[in-house]
Amino acid sequence: MSPPPPANGSQQGGSNNNADRPREPIVSPYMPKYPDPMSNISNFKIIESTLREGEQFANAFFDTEKKIEIAKALDEIGVDYLELTSPAASEQSLNDCKAISNLGLKAKILTHVRCHMNDAKLAIDTGVDGLDVVIGTSSYLREFSHGKDMDYITDKAIEVISYIKDQGLEVRFSTEDSFRSDLVDLLSIYKAVDKIGVNRVGIADTVGCANPRQVYELVRTLRSVVSCDIECHFHNDTGCAIANAYAALEAGATHIDTSVLGIGERNGITPLGGLLARMYAADKEYVLNKYNLPKIRDVENIVADAVEVTVPFNNYITGYCAFTHKAGIHAKAILNNPSTYEILKPEDFGMSRYVSIGHRLTGWNAVKNRIEQLQLTDLKDEDAKIVTQKIKELADIRPLSLDDVDTMLHHYHSAKNEGAHKHFLDNIGTPDQIAEMMKTTAIQ
């Protein structure tokens, strides 16, 4: 593995006197020395469900044009499958399945249907590559949703799956509310559908109640009784969706359902960007070679705009703060070697790191780095330390923008050439005075 490039500070370009320092590869020290032989963390597939699960998000409404835009953006990332809303949902949903199936995308096109023969026949006629069949198996859903017993569910599943297979399509069978279903019931129906050649069985944490240990145990148990692939769908009501997805892959699952920004019913499901961040930390080469990571930001912006939300400040990879470093001790280490405080390389995701310096926590090494970027070569380490103290003093009143800091550095540099730099700093008592300097400079 080749070492990472030197840190680029807060902006692209500029000089960096640390270029000759030795670099360490960005690796995770927490990976097992001897991987679990059942693990698929280096061999998994993504079923992207923004156009199915994502339509269940509170604000979501995607017209055909927007669905096609999202589908193409996801295909550019390299997701393995796109899952669409059932054509039985509405006339437009039917037409959208046909339209997206005819785009000629690299990703396989799936649609998600109830375990009903009529739904299956309607879906097959749209031209999709496969069907994701689902029915509830927990006592809650059997009593208060469809009202069917396990014998009926098993018989219906075999009937529908057999028909889909006879039509030459890929088929997955999933239970709904798997983690509140009886384990004997689950294993019994999964074994029955595996026996007739289903491509995948699915586990769904429909209410987001599962934790990683429960996920690992259930997937590992299921892996021991079926030979087909295992798909997992995790809701995020209690914040475990990404961790659960990772645990599932460790236990032998092969496919994970995601959506852009995690949108979906209630608090949504495993977010695409979050899963790719987690898997990058687990096996960077696999993820980099398979997925076009810089495209994540594009599709997130498309979806965020469509559902009228902003990308969260702490969003995985693309959030405003994802690669922002602030504390002085962090900034110094990052400038020396990014792997000290970054497990993800921003450039691998088409992002840039930012070292924030206009605040009371800033350190002189970060200010020195900005001086180098601005090519103010006459300013030495002592100058950086003096200016840093002034920044801290002013930032106790309010934080300074990067423009504020740059203005002060440029004026300090000019004042030093005239031998008046110490007097210059003494005359700055508030951040507003820097703003006045900026206005004066702009007028000139």
CSV table of C-alpha atoms in Angstrom, one decimal:
chain,number,residue,atom,x,y,z
A,1,MET,CA,0.0,0.0,0.0
A,2,SER,CA,1.5,3.3,-1.0
A,3,PRO,CA,1.7,6.1,1.6
A,4,PRO,CA,-0.8,8.9,1.6
A,5,PRO,CA,0.1,12.3,0.2
A,6,PRO,CA,1.0,15.2,2.5
A,7,ALA,CA,-1.8,17.1,4.2
A,8,ASN,CA,-3.0,20.0,2.1
A,9,GLY,CA,-4.1,22.2,5.0
A,10,SER,CA,-7.3,24.2,4.6
A,11,GLN,CA,-7.0,25.0,0.9
A,12,GLN,CA,-5.7,23.5,-2.3
A,13,GLY,CA,-2.3,24.7,-3.4
A,14,GLY,CA,0.3,26.7,-1.5
A,15,SER,CA,3.6,25.4,-0.2
A,16,ASN,CA,4.2,22.8,2.5
A,17,ASN,CA,7.5,22.4,4.3
A,18,ASN,CA,6.4,19.0,5.7
A,19,ALA,CA,6.4,17.3,2.3
A,20,ASP,CA,9.5,15.2,3.1
A,21,ARG,CA,8.2,13.8,6.4
A,22,PRO,CA,7.6,10.0,6.3
A,23,ARG,CA,4.0,9.1,5.9
A,24,GLU,CA,2.1,6.1,7.4
A,25,PRO,CA,-0.6,4.3,5.5
A,26,ILE,CA,-4.1,5.0,6.6
A,27,VAL,CA,-5.1,1.6,8.1
A,28,SER,CA,-7.4,0.5,10.9
A,29,PRO,CA,-5.7,-1.0,13.9
A,30,TYR,CA,-9.0,-2.6,14.9
A,31,MET,CA,-9.3,-5.2,12.1
A,32,PRO,CA,-9.0,-8.8,13.2
A,33,LYS,CA,-5.6,-10.4,12.4
A,34,TYR,CA,-7.4,-13.6,11.3
A,35,PRO,CA,-10.7,-12.7,9.5
A,36,ASP,CA,-13.8,-14.7,10.2
A,37,PRO,CA,-14.0,-17.3,7.4
A,38,MET,CA,-17.7,-16.6,7.1
A,39,SER,CA,-17.1,-12.8,6.7
A,40,ASN,CA,-18.1,-11.0,3.5
A,41,ILE,CA,-16.7,-7.5,4.4
A,42,SER,CA,-14.5,-7.8,1.4
A,43,ASN,CA,-17.2,-9.3,-0.9
A,44,PHE,CA,-20.6,-7.7,-0.5
A,45,LYS,CA,-23.2,-6.1,-2.8
A,46,ILE,CA,-25.4,-3.1,-2.3
A,47,ILE,CA,-29.1,-3.0,-3.0
A,48,GLU,CA,-29.9,0.7,-3.3
A,49,SER,CA,-33.4,1.4,-2.2
A,50,THR,CA,-33.8,5.2,-2.4
A,51,LEU,CA,-36.4,4.6,-5.2
A,52,ARG,CA,-38.4,2.2,-3.0
A,53,GLU,CA,-37.7,2.7,0.7
A,54,GLY,CA,-36.8,6.3,0.1
A,55,GLU,CA,-40.2,7.0,-1.4
A,56,GLN,CA,-41.6,6.2,2.1
A,57,PHE,CA,-39.7,9.1,3.6
A,58,ALA,CA,-42.0,11.8,5.0
A,59,ASN,CA,-41.1,14.5,2.5
A,60,ALA,CA,-40.4,12.3,-0.6
A,61,PHE,CA,-42.1,12.7,-3.9
A,62,PHE,CA,-40.1,11.7,-7.0
A,63,ASP,CA,-41.6,12.2,-10.4
A,64,THR,CA,-40.4,10.1,-13.3
A,65,GLU,CA,-37.7,12.6,-14.3
A,66,LYS,CA,-36.3,12.8,-10.8
A,67,LYS,CA,-36.3,9.0,-10.4
A,68,ILE,CA,-34.4,8.6,-13.6
A,69,GLU,CA,-31.9,11.3,-12.5
A,70,ILE,CA,-31.4,9.5,-9.2
A,71,ALA,CA,-31.1,6.1,-10.8
A,72,LYS,CA,-28.4,7.3,-13.2
A,73,ALA,CA,-26.5,9.0,-10.4
A,74,LEU,CA,-26.6,5.8,-8.3
A,75,ASP,CA,-25.5,3.7,-11.3
A,76,GLU,CA,-22.5,6.0,-11.7
A,77,ILE,CA,-21.4,5.2,-8.1
A,78,GLY,CA,-21.6,1.5,-9.0
A,79,VAL,CA,-24.3,0.1,-6.7
A,80,ASP,CA,-25.1,-3.5,-7.7
A,81,TYR,CA,-28.9,-3.2,-7.6
A,82,LEU,CA,-31.6,-0.5,-7.7
A,83,GLU,CA,-34.8,-1.4,-5.9
A,84,LEU,CA,-38.0,0.3,-7.1
A,85,THR,CA,-41.5,0.8,-5.6
A,86,SER,CA,-43.9,-2.0,-6.4
A,87,PRO,CA,-45.8,-1.4,-9.7
A,88,ALA,CA,-48.9,-2.5,-7.8
A,89,ALA,CA,-48.6,0.7,-5.7
A,90,SER,CA,-49.9,3.0,-8.5
A,91,GLU,CA,-50.2,3.5,-12.2
A,92,GLN,CA,-47.2,5.8,-12.2
A,93,SER,CA,-45.1,3.4,-10.1
A,94,LEU,CA,-45.8,0.8,-12.8
A,95,ASN,CA,-44.7,3.2,-15.6
A,96,ASP,CA,-41.6,4.2,-13.6
A,97,CYS,CA,-40.6,0.5,-13.3
A,98,LYS,CA,-40.8,0.2,-17.1
A,99,ALA,CA,-39.0,3.4,-17.7
A,100,ILE,CA,-36.0,2.7,-15.4
A,101,SER,CA,-35.8,-0.9,-16.6
A,102,ASN,CA,-35.3,0.4,-20.1
A,103,LEU,CA,-32.4,2.7,-19.3
A,104,GLY,CA,-29.8,0.1,-19.9
A,105,LEU,CA,-28.0,0.8,-16.6
A,106,LYS,CA,-25.2,-1.5,-15.3
A,107,ALA,CA,-27.1,-2.0,-12.0
A,108,LYS,CA,-29.8,-4.7,-11.9
A,109,ILE,CA,-33.3,-3.4,-11.5
A,110,LEU,CA,-35.5,-4.9,-8.8
A,111,THR,CA,-38.9,-4.2,-7.5
A,112,HIS,CA,-40.3,-4.9,-4.1
A,113,VAL,CA,-43.7,-6.7,-4.0
A,114,ARG,CA,-46.0,-8.4,-1.6
A,115,CYS,CA,-46.1,-12.2,-1.5
A,116,HIS,CA,-49.1,-12.2,-3.9
A,117,MET,CA,-49.3,-13.8,-7.3
A,118,ASN,CA,-51.0,-10.8,-8.8
A,119,ASP,CA,-48.2,-8.5,-7.7
A,120,ALA,CA,-45.6,-10.9,-9.0
A,121,LYS,CA,-47.2,-11.1,-12.5
A,122,LEU,CA,-47.6,-7.3,-12.7
A,123,ALA,CA,-44.0,-6.8,-11.8
A,124,ILE,CA,-42.6,-9.3,-14.2
A,125,ASP,CA,-44.4,-7.5,-17.1
A,126,THR,CA,-42.4,-4.3,-16.4
A,127,GLY,CA,-39.1,-5.7,-17.5
A,128,VAL,CA,-37.3,-5.7,-14.2
A,129,ASP,CA,-34.4,-8.1,-13.6
A,130,GLY,CA,-35.7,-9.4,-10.4
A,131,LEU,CA,-38.4,-9.3,-7.6
A,132,ASP,CA,-38.0,-8.8,-3.9
A,133,VAL,CA,-40.9,-10.7,-2.3
A,134,VAL,CA,-41.8,-9.9,1.3
A,135,ILE,CA,-44.4,-10.9,3.9
A,136,GLY,CA,-44.6,-10.3,7.6
A,137,THR,CA,-43.8,-13.2,10.0
A,138,SER,CA,-43.9,-11.6,13.5
A,139,SER,CA,-46.9,-12.3,15.7
A,140,TYR,CA,-47.6,-8.5,15.5
A,141,LEU,CA,-47.9,-8.5,11.7
A,142,ARG,CA,-49.6,-11.9,11.4
A,143,GLU,CA,-52.3,-10.7,13.9
A,144,PHE,CA,-52.7,-7.0,13.0
A,145,SER,CA,-51.6,-6.8,9.4
A,146,HIS,CA,-52.3,-9.7,7.0
A,147,GLY,CA,-53.8,-12.1,9.4
A,148,LYS,CA,-52.2,-15.3,7.9
A,149,ASP,CA,-50.6,-18.2,9.8
A,150,MET,CA,-47.1,-19.6,9.0
A,151,ASP,CA,-48.5,-22.6,7.0
A,152,TYR,CA,-50.3,-20.2,4.7
A,153,ILE,CA,-47.2,-17.9,4.4
A,154,THR,CA,-44.9,-20.9,3.6
A,155,ASP,CA,-47.3,-22.2,0.9
A,156,LYS,CA,-47.8,-18.8,-0.7
A,157,ALA,CA,-44.1,-18.1,-0.7
A,158,ILE,CA,-43.3,-21.4,-2.5
A,159,GLU,CA,-46.0,-20.7,-5.0
A,160,VAL,CA,-44.9,-17.1,-5.8
A,161,ILE,CA,-41.2,-17.9,-5.8
A,162,SER,CA,-41.6,-20.9,-8.1
A,163,TYR,CA,-43.6,-18.8,-10.6
A,164,ILE,CA,-41.0,-16.0,-10.6
A,165,LYS,CA,-38.2,-18.6,-11.2
A,166,ASP,CA,-40.1,-20.2,-14.0
A,167,GLN,CA,-40.1,-16.8,-15.7
A,168,GLY,CA,-36.3,-16.6,-15.5
A,169,LEU,CA,-36.1,-13.7,-13.1
A,170,GLU,CA,-34.0,-13.3,-10.0
A,171,VAL,CA,-36.0,-13.6,-6.7
A,172,ARG,CA,-35.4,-12.8,-3.1
A,173,PHE,CA,-37.8,-13.8,-0.3
A,174,SER,CA,-37.7,-11.8,2.9
A,175,THR,CA,-39.6,-12.0,6.1
A,176,GLU,CA,-40.8,-8.7,7.6
A,177,ASP,CA,-40.1,-7.8,11.2
A,178,SER,CA,-37.7,-10.7,11.4
A,179,PHE,CA,-36.2,-9.9,14.8
A,180,ARG,CA,-39.6,-10.1,16.5
A,181,SER,CA,-40.4,-13.3,14.7
A,182,ASP,CA,-40.1,-16.8,16.2
A,183,LEU,CA,-36.7,-18.3,15.3
A,184,VAL,CA,-38.1,-21.7,14.5
A,185,ASP,CA,-40.7,-20.1,12.1
A,186,LEU,CA,-37.9,-18.1,10.4
A,187,LEU,CA,-35.5,-21.0,9.9
A,188,SER,CA,-38.4,-23.2,8.7
A,189,ILE,CA,-39.6,-20.9,6.0
A,190,TYR,CA,-36.0,-19.9,4.9
A,191,LYS,CA,-35.1,-23.6,4.5
A,192,ALA,CA,-38.3,-24.2,2.5
A,193,VAL,CA,-37.6,-21.4,0.0
A,194,ASP,CA,-33.8,-22.2,-0.2
A,195,LYS,CA,-34.8,-25.8,-1.1
A,196,ILE,CA,-36.7,-24.5,-4.2
A,197,GLY,CA,-33.8,-22.4,-5.4
A,198,VAL,CA,-34.5,-18.8,-4.2
A,199,ASN,CA,-31.6,-16.5,-5.1
A,200,ARG,CA,-31.6,-14.7,-1.7
A,201,VAL,CA,-33.4,-14.8,1.6
A,202,GLY,CA,-33.8,-11.5,3.4
A,203,ILE,CA,-33.7,-10.5,7.0
A,204,ALA,CA,-35.5,-7.2,7.9
A,205,ASP,CA,-35.2,-5.3,11.1
A,206,THR,CA,-38.4,-3.5,10.3
A,207,VAL,CA,-38.7,-1.5,13.5
A,208,GLY,CA,-35.0,-0.9,14.2
A,209,CYS,CA,-35.0,-2.9,17.4
A,210,ALA,CA,-32.0,-5.1,16.7
A,211,ASN,CA,-28.4,-4.7,18.0
A,212,PRO,CA,-25.2,-5.9,16.3
A,213,ARG,CA,-24.9,-9.0,18.6
A,214,GLN,CA,-28.4,-10.1,17.8
A,215,VAL,CA,-27.8,-9.5,14.1
A,216,TYR,CA,-24.6,-11.5,14.1
A,217,GLU,CA,-26.2,-14.4,15.9
A,218,LEU,CA,-29.2,-14.5,13.6
A,219,VAL,CA,-27.3,-14.2,10.4
A,220,ARG,CA,-24.7,-16.8,11.5
A,221,THR,CA,-27.5,-19.2,12.4
A,222,LEU,CA,-29.2,-18.6,9.1
A,223,ARG,CA,-25.9,-19.0,7.2
A,224,SER,CA,-25.6,-22.5,8.6
A,225,VAL,CA,-29.0,-23.7,7.3
A,226,VAL,CA,-29.3,-22.1,3.8
A,227,SER,CA,-27.0,-22.1,0.8
A,228,CYS,CA,-28.4,-19.1,-1.0
A,229,ASP,CA,-27.3,-15.5,-0.5
A,230,ILE,CA,-28.5,-13.5,2.5
A,231,GLU,CA,-29.8,-9.9,2.2
A,232,CYS,CA,-30.3,-7.6,5.2
A,233,HIS,CA,-32.5,-4.5,5.6
A,234,PHE,CA,-31.9,-2.5,8.8
A,235,HIS,CA,-34.0,0.4,10.0
A,236,ASN,CA,-32.3,3.1,12.1
A,237,ASP,CA,-34.9,3.9,14.8
A,238,THR,CA,-32.3,3.2,17.5
A,239,GLY,CA,-29.2,4.3,15.6
A,240,CYS,CA,-27.8,0.8,14.9
A,241,ALA,CA,-28.3,0.5,11.1
A,242,ILE,CA,-24.7,0.8,10.0
A,243,ALA,CA,-23.3,-1.2,12.8
A,244,ASN,CA,-26.0,-3.9,12.2
A,245,ALA,CA,-25.1,-4.0,8.5
A,246,TYR,CA,-21.4,-4.4,9.3
A,247,ALA,CA,-22.2,-7.2,11.8
A,248,ALA,CA,-24.4,-8.9,9.2
A,249,LEU,CA,-21.6,-9.0,6.7
A,250,GLU,CA,-19.1,-10.3,9.3
A,251,ALA,CA,-21.6,-13.1,10.0
A,252,GLY,CA,-21.9,-14.1,6.3
A,253,ALA,CA,-24.6,-11.9,4.8
A,254,THR,CA,-23.9,-11.0,1.2
A,255,HIS,CA,-26.2,-8.0,0.3
A,256,ILE,CA,-27.1,-4.8,2.3
A,257,ASP,CA,-30.0,-2.5,1.6
A,258,THR,CA,-29.3,1.2,1.6
A,259,SER,CA,-30.8,4.5,0.7
A,260,VAL,CA,-29.2,7.9,0.0
A,261,LEU,CA,-28.9,9.9,3.3
A,262,GLY,CA,-30.7,6.9,4.9
A,263,ILE,CA,-34.1,8.2,4.0
A,264,GLY,CA,-37.1,5.9,4.4
A,265,GLU,CA,-40.0,5.1,6.7
A,266,ARG,CA,-39.7,7.0,10.0
A,267,ASN,CA,-35.9,7.5,10.6
A,268,GLY,CA,-35.0,5.5,7.5
A,269,ILE,CA,-32.5,2.7,6.9
A,270,THR,CA,-28.7,2.2,6.5
A,271,PRO,CA,-27.4,5.2,4.6
A,272,LEU,CA,-25.4,4.6,1.5
A,273,GLY,CA,-22.6,7.0,2.3
A,274,GLY,CA,-22.4,5.7,5.9
A,275,LEU,CA,-22.1,2.1,4.8
A,276,LEU,CA,-19.4,2.9,2.3
A,277,ALA,CA,-17.5,4.9,4.9
A,278,ARG,CA,-17.6,1.9,7.3
A,279,MET,CA,-16.6,-0.6,4.6
A,280,TYR,CA,-13.8,1.7,3.4
A,281,ALA,CA,-12.4,1.5,6.9
A,282,ALA,CA,-12.7,-2.3,6.7
A,283,ASP,CA,-11.3,-2.9,3.3
A,284,LYS,CA,-10.3,0.3,1.5
A,285,GLU,CA,-9.0,-1.4,-1.7
A,286,TYR,CA,-12.2,-3.4,-2.2
A,287,VAL,CA,-14.4,-0.3,-1.8
A,288,LEU,CA,-12.1,2.0,-3.9
A,289,ASN,CA,-11.9,-0.6,-6.8
A,290,LYS,CA,-15.7,-1.3,-6.8
A,291,TYR,CA,-17.4,2.0,-6.1
A,292,ASN,CA,-17.0,5.6,-7.5
A,293,LEU,CA,-16.8,7.3,-4.1
A,294,PRO,CA,-16.6,10.9,-5.3
A,295,LYS,CA,-20.0,10.5,-6.8
A,296,ILE,CA,-21.6,10.1,-3.4
A,297,ARG,CA,-21.8,13.9,-2.9
A,298,ASP,CA,-23.6,14.4,-6.2
A,299,VAL,CA,-26.4,11.9,-5.5
A,300,GLU,CA,-26.8,13.2,-1.9
A,301,ASN,CA,-27.3,16.7,-3.2
A,302,ILE,CA,-29.9,15.5,-5.8
A,303,VAL,CA,-31.9,13.6,-3.2
A,304,ALA,CA,-31.6,16.3,-0.4
A,305,ASP,CA,-32.9,18.9,-2.8
A,306,ALA,CA,-35.7,16.6,-4.0
A,307,VAL,CA,-37.0,15.9,-0.5
A,308,GLU,CA,-36.3,19.4,0.8
A,309,VAL,CA,-33.8,18.7,3.4
A,310,THR,CA,-30.2,19.8,3.9
A,311,VAL,CA,-27.3,17.4,4.1
A,312,PRO,CA,-26.6,17.1,7.9
A,313,PHE,CA,-23.6,18.9,9.3
A,314,ASN,CA,-22.2,15.6,10.6
A,315,ASN,CA,-23.2,13.4,7.6
A,316,TYR,CA,-20.8,10.7,6.8
A,317,ILE,CA,-18.2,11.8,4.3
A,318,THR,CA,-20.1,14.8,2.9
A,319,GLY,CA,-21.2,16.7,5.9
A,320,TYR,CA,-19.9,20.2,6.5
A,321,CYS,CA,-17.8,19.0,9.4
A,322,ALA,CA,-16.7,15.6,8.2
A,323,PHE,CA,-13.1,16.6,7.4
A,324,THR,CA,-12.9,19.8,9.5
A,325,HIS,CA,-10.2,19.9,12.2
A,326,LYS,CA,-10.3,22.6,14.8
A,327,ALA,CA,-8.4,22.0,18.1
A,328,GLY,CA,-4.8,23.1,17.9
A,329,ILE,CA,-3.4,19.7,18.9
A,330,HIS,CA,-5.4,18.0,16.2
A,331,ALA,CA,-4.4,20.6,13.6
A,332,LYS,CA,-0.7,20.2,14.3
A,333,ALA,CA,-0.9,16.4,14.0
A,334,ILE,CA,-3.1,16.5,10.9
A,335,LEU,CA,-0.6,18.8,9.2
A,336,ASN,CA,2.2,16.5,10.0
A,337,ASN,CA,0.4,13.3,9.1
A,338,PRO,CA,-3.3,13.1,8.2
A,339,SER,CA,-3.7,9.5,9.5
A,340,THR,CA,-3.3,10.8,13.1
A,341,TYR,CA,-6.9,12.0,13.2
A,342,GLU,CA,-8.4,10.7,9.9
A,343,ILE,CA,-9.4,7.1,9.2
A,344,LEU,CA,-10.9,8.2,5.9
A,345,LYS,CA,-8.9,10.0,3.2
A,346,PRO,CA,-11.0,13.0,2.0
A,347,GLU,CA,-9.5,12.9,-1.5
A,348,ASP,CA,-10.7,9.4,-2.0
A,349,PHE,CA,-14.2,10.7,-1.7
A,350,GLY,CA,-13.6,13.8,-3.8
A,351,MET,CA,-13.6,16.0,-0.6
A,352,SER,CA,-11.0,18.3,1.0
A,353,ARG,CA,-9.9,18.6,4.6
A,354,TYR,CA,-10.3,21.9,6.2
A,355,VAL,CA,-8.2,23.1,9.2
A,356,SER,CA,-10.3,25.8,11.0
A,357,ILE,CA,-8.1,28.5,12.5
A,358,GLY,CA,-10.3,31.5,13.3
A,359,HIS,CA,-11.2,30.4,16.9
A,360,ARG,CA,-9.9,30.4,20.4
A,361,LEU,CA,-8.8,26.8,20.2
A,362,THR,CA,-6.5,27.4,17.2
A,363,GLY,CA,-2.8,26.5,17.4
A,364,TRP,CA,0.2,28.3,15.8
A,365,ASN,CA,1.1,25.4,13.6
A,366,ALA,CA,-2.2,25.7,11.8
A,367,VAL,CA,-1.7,29.5,11.4
A,368,LYS,CA,1.8,28.8,10.1
A,369,ASN,CA,0.4,26.4,7.5
A,370,ARG,CA,-2.0,29.1,6.4
A,371,ILE,CA,0.9,31.6,6.1
A,372,GLU,CA,2.7,29.1,3.9
A,373,GLN,CA,-0.3,28.7,1.7
A,374,LEU,CA,-0.6,32.5,1.3
A,375,GLN,CA,3.1,32.5,0.5
A,376,LEU,CA,3.9,35.2,3.0
A,377,THR,CA,7.5,34.0,3.1
A,378,ASP,CA,8.8,36.8,5.3
A,379,LEU,CA,6.7,35.6,8.3
A,380,LYS,CA,8.6,33.3,10.6
A,381,ASP,CA,7.5,30.9,13.4
A,382,GLU,CA,7.6,33.7,15.9
A,383,ASP,CA,5.2,35.8,13.8
A,384,ALA,CA,2.8,32.8,13.5
A,385,LYS,CA,2.8,32.5,17.3
A,386,ILE,CA,2.2,36.3,17.8
A,387,VAL,CA,-0.6,36.3,15.3
A,388,THR,CA,-2.1,33.2,16.8
A,389,GLN,CA,-2.3,34.9,20.2
A,390,LYS,CA,-4.2,37.8,18.6
A,391,ILE,CA,-6.6,35.4,16.9
A,392,LYS,CA,-7.4,33.7,20.2
A,393,GLU,CA,-7.9,37.1,21.8
A,394,LEU,CA,-10.3,38.3,19.1
A,395,ALA,CA,-12.1,34.9,18.9
A,396,ASP,CA,-13.0,35.2,22.5
A,397,ILE,CA,-15.3,38.0,21.2
A,398,ARG,CA,-16.6,36.0,18.2
A,399,PRO,CA,-15.1,33.4,15.8
A,400,LEU,CA,-13.2,34.8,12.8
A,401,SER,CA,-13.8,33.7,9.2
A,402,LEU,CA,-11.0,32.6,7.0
A,403,ASP,CA,-11.2,35.9,5.2
A,404,ASP,CA,-10.8,37.7,8.6
A,405,VAL,CA,-7.6,35.7,9.3
A,406,ASP,CA,-6.3,36.2,5.8
A,407,THR,CA,-6.8,39.9,6.0
A,408,MET,CA,-5.0,40.2,9.3
A,409,LEU,CA,-2.1,38.1,8.0
A,410,HIS,CA,-1.8,40.2,4.8
A,411,HIS,CA,-1.9,43.5,6.8
A,412,TYR,CA,0.5,42.1,9.4
A,413,HIS,CA,2.9,41.1,6.6
A,414,SER,CA,2.8,44.5,5.1
A,415,ALA,CA,3.3,46.1,8.5
A,416,LYS,CA,6.3,43.9,9.2
A,417,ASN,CA,7.9,45.1,6.0
A,418,GLU,CA,7.5,48.6,7.4
A,419,GLY,CA,8.7,47.6,10.9
A,420,ALA,CA,5.3,48.4,12.3
A,421,HIS,CA,3.8,44.9,12.8
A,422,LYS,CA,3.7,44.9,16.6
A,423,HIS,CA,2.0,48.3,16.7
A,424,PHE,CA,-0.4,47.0,14.1
A,425,LEU,CA,-1.6,44.1,16.3
A,426,ASP,CA,-1.8,46.3,19.4
A,427,ASN,CA,-4.3,48.5,17.5
A,428,ILE,CA,-6.7,45.7,16.8
A,429,GLY,CA,-9.1,45.3,19.7
A,430,THR,CA,-12.2,43.8,18.1
A,431,PRO,CA,-13.0,41.6,15.0
A,432,ASP,CA,-15.0,44.4,13.6
A,433,GLN,CA,-11.8,46.3,13.0
A,434,ILE,CA,-10.7,43.5,10.7
A,435,ALA,CA,-14.0,43.8,8.8
A,436,GLU,CA,-13.2,47.5,8.3
A,437,MET,CA,-9.8,46.6,6.9
A,438,MET,CA,-11.4,44.3,4.4
A,439,LYS,CA,-13.7,47.0,3.2
A,440,THR,CA,-10.8,49.4,2.8
A,441,THR,CA,-8.8,46.9,0.9
A,442,ALA,CA,-11.8,46.2,-1.4
A,443,ILE,CA,-12.3,49.9,-2.1
A,444,GLN,CA,-8.6,50.3,-3.0
